[in-house]
C-alpha positions as a LaTeX table, in Angstrom:
\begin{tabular}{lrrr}
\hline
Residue & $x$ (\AA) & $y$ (\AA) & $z$ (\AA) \\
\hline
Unk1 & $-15.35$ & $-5.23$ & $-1.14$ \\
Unk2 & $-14.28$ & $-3.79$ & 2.16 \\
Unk3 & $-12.48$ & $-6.87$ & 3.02 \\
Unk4 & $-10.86$ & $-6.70$ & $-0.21$ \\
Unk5 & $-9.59$ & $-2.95$ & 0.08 \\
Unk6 & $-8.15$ & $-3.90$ & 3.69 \\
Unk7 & $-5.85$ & $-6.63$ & 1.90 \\
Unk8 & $-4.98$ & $-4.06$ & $-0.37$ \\
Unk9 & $-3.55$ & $-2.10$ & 2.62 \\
Unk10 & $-6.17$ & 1.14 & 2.46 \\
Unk11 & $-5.55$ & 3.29 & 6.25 \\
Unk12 & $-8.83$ & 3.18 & 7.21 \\
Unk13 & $-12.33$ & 1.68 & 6.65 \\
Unk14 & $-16.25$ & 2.78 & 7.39 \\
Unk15 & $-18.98$ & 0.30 & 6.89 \\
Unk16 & $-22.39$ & 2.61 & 6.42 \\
Unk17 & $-25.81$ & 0.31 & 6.81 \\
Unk18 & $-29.64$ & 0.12 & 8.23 \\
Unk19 & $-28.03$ & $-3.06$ & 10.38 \\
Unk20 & $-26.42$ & $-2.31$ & 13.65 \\
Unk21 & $-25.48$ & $-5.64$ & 14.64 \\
Unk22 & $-24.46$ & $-7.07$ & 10.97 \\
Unk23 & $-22.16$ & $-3.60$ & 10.91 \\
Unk24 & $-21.09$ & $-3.82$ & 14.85 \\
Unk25 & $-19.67$ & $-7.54$ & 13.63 \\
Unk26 & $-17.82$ & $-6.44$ & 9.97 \\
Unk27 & $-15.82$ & $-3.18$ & 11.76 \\
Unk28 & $-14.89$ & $-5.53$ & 14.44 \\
Unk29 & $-13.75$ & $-8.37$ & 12.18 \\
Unk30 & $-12.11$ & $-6.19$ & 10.02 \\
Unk31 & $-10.28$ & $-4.44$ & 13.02 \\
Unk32 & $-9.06$ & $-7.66$ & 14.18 \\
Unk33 & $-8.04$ & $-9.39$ & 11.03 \\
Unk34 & $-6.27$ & $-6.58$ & 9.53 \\
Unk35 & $-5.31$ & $-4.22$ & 12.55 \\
Unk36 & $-7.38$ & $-1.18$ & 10.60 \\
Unk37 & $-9.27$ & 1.30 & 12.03 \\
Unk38 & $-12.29$ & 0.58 & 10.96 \\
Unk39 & $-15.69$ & 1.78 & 11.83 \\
Unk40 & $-19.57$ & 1.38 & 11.42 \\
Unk41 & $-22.40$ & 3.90 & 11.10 \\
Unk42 & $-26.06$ & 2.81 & 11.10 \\
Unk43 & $-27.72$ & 5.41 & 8.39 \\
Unk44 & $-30.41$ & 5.11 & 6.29 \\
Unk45 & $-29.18$ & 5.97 & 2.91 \\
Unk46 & $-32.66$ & 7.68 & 1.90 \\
Unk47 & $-32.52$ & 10.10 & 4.70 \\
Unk48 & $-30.60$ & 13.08 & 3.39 \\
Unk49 & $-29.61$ & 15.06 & 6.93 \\
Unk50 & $-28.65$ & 11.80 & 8.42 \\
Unk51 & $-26.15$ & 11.06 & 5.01 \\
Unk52 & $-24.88$ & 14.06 & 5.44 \\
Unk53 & $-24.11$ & 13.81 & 9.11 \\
Unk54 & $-22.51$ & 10.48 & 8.74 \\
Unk55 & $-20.03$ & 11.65 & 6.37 \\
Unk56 & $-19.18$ & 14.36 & 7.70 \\
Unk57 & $-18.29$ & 12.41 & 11.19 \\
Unk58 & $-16.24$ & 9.62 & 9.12 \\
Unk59 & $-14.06$ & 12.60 & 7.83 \\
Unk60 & $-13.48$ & 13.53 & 11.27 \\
Unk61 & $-13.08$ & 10.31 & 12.91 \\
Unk62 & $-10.79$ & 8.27 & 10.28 \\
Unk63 & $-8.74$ & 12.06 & 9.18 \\
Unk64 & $-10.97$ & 12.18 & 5.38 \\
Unk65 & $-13.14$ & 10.35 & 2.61 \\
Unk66 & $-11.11$ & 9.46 & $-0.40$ \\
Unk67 & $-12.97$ & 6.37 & $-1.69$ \\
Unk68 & $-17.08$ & 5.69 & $-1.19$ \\
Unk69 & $-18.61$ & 2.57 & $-2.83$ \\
Unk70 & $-22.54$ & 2.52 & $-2.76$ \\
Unk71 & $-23.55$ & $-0.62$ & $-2.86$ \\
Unk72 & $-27.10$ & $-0.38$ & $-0.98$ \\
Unk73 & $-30.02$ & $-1.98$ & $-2.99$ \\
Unk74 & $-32.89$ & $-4.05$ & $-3.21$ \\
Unk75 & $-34.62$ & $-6.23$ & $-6.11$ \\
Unk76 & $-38.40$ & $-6.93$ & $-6.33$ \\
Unk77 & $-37.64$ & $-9.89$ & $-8.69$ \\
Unk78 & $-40.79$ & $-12.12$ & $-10.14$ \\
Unk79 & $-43.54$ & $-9.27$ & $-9.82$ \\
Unk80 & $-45.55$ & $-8.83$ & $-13.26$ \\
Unk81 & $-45.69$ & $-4.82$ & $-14.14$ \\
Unk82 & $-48.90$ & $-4.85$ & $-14.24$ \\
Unk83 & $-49.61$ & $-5.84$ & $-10.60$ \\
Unk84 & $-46.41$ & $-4.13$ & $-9.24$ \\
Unk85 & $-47.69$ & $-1.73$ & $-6.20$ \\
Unk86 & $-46.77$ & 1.68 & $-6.23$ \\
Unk87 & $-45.31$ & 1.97 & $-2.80$ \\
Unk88 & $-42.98$ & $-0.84$ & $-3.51$ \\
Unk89 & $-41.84$ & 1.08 & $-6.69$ \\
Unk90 & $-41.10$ & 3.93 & $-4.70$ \\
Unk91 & $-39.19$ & 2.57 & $-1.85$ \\
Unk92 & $-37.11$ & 0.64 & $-4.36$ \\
Unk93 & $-36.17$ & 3.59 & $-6.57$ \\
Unk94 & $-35.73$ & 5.82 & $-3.05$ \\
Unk95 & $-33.19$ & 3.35 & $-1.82$ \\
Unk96 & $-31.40$ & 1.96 & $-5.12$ \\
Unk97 & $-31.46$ & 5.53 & $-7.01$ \\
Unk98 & $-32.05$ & 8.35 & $-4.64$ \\
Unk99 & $-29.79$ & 6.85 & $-1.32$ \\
Unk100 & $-26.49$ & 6.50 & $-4.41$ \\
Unk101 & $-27.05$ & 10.24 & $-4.83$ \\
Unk102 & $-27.60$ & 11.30 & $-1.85$ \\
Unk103 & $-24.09$ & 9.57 & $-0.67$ \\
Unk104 & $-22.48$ & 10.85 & $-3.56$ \\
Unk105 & $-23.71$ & 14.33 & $-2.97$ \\
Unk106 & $-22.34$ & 13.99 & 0.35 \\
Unk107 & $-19.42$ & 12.37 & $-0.06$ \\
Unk108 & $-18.44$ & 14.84 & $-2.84$ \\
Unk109 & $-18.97$ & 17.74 & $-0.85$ \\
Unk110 & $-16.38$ & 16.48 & 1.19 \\
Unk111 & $-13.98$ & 15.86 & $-1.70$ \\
Unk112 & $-14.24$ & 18.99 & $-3.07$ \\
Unk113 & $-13.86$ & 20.85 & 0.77 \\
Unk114 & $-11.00$ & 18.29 & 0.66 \\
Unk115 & $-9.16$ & 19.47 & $-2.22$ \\
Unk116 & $-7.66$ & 16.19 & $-2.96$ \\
Unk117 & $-9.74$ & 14.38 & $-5.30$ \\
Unk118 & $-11.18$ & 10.80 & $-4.49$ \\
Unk119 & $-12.71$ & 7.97 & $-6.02$ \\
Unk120 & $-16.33$ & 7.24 & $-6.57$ \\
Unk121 & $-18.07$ & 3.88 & $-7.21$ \\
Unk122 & $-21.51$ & 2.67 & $-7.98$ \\
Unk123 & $-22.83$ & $-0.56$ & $-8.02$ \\
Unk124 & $-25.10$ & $-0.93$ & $-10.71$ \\
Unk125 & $-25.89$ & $-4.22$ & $-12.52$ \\
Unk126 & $-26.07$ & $-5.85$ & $-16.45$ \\
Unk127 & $-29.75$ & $-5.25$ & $-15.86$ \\
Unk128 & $-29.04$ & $-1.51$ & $-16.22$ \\
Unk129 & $-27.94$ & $-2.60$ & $-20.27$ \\
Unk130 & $-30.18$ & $-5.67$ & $-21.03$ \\
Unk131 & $-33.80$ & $-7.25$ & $-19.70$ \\
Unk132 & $-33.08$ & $-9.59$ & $-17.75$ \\
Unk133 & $-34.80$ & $-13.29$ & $-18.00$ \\
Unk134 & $-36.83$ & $-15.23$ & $-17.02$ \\
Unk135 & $-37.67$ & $-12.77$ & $-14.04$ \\
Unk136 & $-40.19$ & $-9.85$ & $-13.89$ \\
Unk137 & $-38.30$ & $-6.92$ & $-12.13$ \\
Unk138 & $-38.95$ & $-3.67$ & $-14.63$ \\
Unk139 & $-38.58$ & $-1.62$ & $-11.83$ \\
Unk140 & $-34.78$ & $-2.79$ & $-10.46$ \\
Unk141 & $-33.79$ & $-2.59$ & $-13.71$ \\
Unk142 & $-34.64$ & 1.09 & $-14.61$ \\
Unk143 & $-33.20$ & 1.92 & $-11.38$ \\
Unk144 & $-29.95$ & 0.58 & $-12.23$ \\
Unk145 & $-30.21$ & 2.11 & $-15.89$ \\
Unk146 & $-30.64$ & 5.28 & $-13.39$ \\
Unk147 & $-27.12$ & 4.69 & $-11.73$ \\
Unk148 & $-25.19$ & 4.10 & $-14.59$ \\
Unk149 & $-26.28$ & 7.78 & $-16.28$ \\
Unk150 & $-25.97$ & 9.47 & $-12.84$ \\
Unk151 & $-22.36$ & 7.99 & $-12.50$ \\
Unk152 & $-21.60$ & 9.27 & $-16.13$ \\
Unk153 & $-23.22$ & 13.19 & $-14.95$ \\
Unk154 & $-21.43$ & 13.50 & $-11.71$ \\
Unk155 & $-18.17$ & 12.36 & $-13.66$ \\
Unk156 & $-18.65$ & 15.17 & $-16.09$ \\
Unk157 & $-19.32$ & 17.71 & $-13.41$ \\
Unk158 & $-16.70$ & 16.41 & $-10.64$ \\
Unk159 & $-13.91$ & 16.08 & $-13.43$ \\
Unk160 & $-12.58$ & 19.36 & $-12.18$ \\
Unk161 & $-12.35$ & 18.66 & $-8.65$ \\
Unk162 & $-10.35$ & 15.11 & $-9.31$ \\
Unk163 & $-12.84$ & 13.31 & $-8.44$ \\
Unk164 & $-13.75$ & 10.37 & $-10.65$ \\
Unk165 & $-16.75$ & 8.20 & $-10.53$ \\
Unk166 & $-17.21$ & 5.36 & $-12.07$ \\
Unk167 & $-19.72$ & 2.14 & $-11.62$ \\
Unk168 & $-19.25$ & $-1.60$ & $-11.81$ \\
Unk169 & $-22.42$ & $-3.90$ & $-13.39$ \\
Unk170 & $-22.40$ & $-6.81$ & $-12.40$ \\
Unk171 & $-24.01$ & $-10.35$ & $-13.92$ \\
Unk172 & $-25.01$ & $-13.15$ & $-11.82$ \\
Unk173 & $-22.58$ & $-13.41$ & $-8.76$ \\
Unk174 & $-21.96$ & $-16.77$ & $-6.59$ \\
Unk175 & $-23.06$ & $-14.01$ & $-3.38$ \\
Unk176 & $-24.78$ & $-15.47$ & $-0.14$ \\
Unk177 & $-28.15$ & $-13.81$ & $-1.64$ \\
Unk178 & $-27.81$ & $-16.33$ & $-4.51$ \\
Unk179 & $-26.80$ & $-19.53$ & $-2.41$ \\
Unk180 & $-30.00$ & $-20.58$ & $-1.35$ \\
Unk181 & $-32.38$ & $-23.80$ & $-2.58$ \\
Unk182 & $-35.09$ & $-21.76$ & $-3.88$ \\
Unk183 & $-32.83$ & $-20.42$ & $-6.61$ \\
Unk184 & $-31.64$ & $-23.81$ & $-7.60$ \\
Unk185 & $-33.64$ & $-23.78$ & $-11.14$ \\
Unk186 & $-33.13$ & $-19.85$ & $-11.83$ \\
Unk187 & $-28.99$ & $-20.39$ & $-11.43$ \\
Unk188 & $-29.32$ & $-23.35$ & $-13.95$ \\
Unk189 & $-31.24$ & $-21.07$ & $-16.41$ \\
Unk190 & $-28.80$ & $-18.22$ & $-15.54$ \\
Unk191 & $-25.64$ & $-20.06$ & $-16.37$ \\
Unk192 & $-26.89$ & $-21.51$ & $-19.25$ \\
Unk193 & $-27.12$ & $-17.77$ & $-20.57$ \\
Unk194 & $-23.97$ & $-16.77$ & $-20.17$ \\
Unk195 & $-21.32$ & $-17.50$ & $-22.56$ \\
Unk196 & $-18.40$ & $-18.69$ & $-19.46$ \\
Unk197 & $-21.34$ & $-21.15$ & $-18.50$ \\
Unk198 & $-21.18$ & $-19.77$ & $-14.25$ \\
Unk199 & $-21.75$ & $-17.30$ & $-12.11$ \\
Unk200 & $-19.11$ & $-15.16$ & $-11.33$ \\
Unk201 & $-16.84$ & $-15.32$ & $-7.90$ \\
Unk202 & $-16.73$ & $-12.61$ & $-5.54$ \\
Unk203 & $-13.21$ & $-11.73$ & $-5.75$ \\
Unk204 & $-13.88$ & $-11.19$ & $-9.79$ \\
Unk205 & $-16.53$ & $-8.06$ & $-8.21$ \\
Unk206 & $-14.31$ & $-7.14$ & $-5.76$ \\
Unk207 & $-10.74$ & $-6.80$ & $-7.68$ \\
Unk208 & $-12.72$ & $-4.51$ & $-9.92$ \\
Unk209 & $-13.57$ & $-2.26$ & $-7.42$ \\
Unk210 & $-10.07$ & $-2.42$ & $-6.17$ \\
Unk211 & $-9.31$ & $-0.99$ & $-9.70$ \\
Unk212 & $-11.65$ & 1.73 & $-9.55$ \\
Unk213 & $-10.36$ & 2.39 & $-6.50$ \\
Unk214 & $-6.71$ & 2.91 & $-6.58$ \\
Unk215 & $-4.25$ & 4.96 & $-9.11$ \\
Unk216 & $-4.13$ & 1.36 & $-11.87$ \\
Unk217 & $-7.82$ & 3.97 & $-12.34$ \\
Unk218 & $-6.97$ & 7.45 & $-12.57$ \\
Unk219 & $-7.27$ & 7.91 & $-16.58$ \\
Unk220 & $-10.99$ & 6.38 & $-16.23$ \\
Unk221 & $-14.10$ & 8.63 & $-15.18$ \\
Unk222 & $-17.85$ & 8.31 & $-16.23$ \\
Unk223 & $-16.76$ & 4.72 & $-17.09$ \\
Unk224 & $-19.25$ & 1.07 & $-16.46$ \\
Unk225 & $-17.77$ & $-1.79$ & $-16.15$ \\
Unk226 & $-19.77$ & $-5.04$ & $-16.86$ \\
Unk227 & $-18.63$ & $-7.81$ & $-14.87$ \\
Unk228 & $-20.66$ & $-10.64$ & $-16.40$ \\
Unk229 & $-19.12$ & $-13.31$ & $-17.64$ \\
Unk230 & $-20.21$ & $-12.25$ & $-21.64$ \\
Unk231 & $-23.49$ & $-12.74$ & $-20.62$ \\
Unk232 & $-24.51$ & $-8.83$ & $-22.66$ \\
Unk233 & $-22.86$ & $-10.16$ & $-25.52$ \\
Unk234 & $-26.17$ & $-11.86$ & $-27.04$ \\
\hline
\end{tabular}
């Protein structure tokens, strides 16, 4: 999705991640490829003070924040409820639930200090409107439930300040998580769900958020879009 907004021609571009190295080698990429300024910052989205910090810095450094996409998350797929350890509950919900808020809180902060609006995007997932199957993954799938109605809140409450927010849920995606052997069987049972009979491609996620993104959006707030190829329709 960065990549995607730098073909799009956006000004400016921070990458925000745990990773130092992956992030070190996307802002460079993405500096050379498309001449941008573009910059990363290692932050853990569950810490709040070092959120906060970060955005404040990338509204110094690249001139303002106009569009944040939080697309930070984990799945703890194939774990029966009934076994599923608390801890691993906890850090799920703290980064998939708690680290979207606290960059939204942050980010609109800014906006509002800003006085120019900005655009807001989740990414939640199809598992936030249906159970998935066959997997076992209660837990990732009330925490994107948890990011669709938090999207739909701040919209109500941000409406005044121009600043929309809206979230994209996404089906099964051809992604590098989902390219590898031990899969193989799942993606067969996956495609054979949905009603297009694939997965989808990344620039099908990515034009989306493109959407959400730029003014072709500015009439839509509080708004999920399911990206799944029909596969919510049965």
């Amino acid at each position: 999705m960065a990549e995607a907004l730098c073909q799009v021609g956006c000004k400016a571009i921070a990458i925000m991640d745990v990773l130092q190295e992956h992030g070190d080698e996307a802002a460079e990429a993405l500096n050379k490829k498309y001449n941008i300024a573009a910059a990363f910052y290692k932050v853990d989205v569950r810490e709040e003070r070092a959120v906060h910090d970060v955005i404040q810095s990338i509204a110094l450094d690249l001139g303002s924040v106009d569009v944040l996409i939080c697309s930070a998350g984990i799945a703890d797929s194939n774990i029966p409820a009934e076994t599923y350890d608390i801890g691993r509950f906890r850090r799920l919900i703290d980064i998939n639930l708690t680290g979207t808020f606290l960059c939204a809180q942050a980010a609109g902060r800014t906006m509002i200090e800003q006085g120019t609006g900005g655009s807001i995007i989740f990414i939640a997932s199809m598992s936030g409107h249906i159970v998935n199957w066959p997997q076992q993954q209660s837990c990732y799938n009330a925490s994107k439930a948890a990011v669709i109605q938090l999207g739909k809140s701040l919209a109500a409450e941000w409406a005044p300040h121009k600043i929309r927010v809206n979230s994209i849920s996404p089906g099964y995606m051809d992604t590098a998580l989902n390219r590898v052997p031990a899969l193989d069987a799942q993606k067969k049972m996956w495609c054979s769900r949905t009603p297009m009979r694939r997965l989808g491609n990344v620039d099908e996620l990515n034009n989306t958020a493109i959407f959400l993104a730029s003014d072709a959006s500015t009439f839509m707030t509080g708004s999920d879009i399911i990206v799944d190829g029909g596969y919510c329709v049965w």
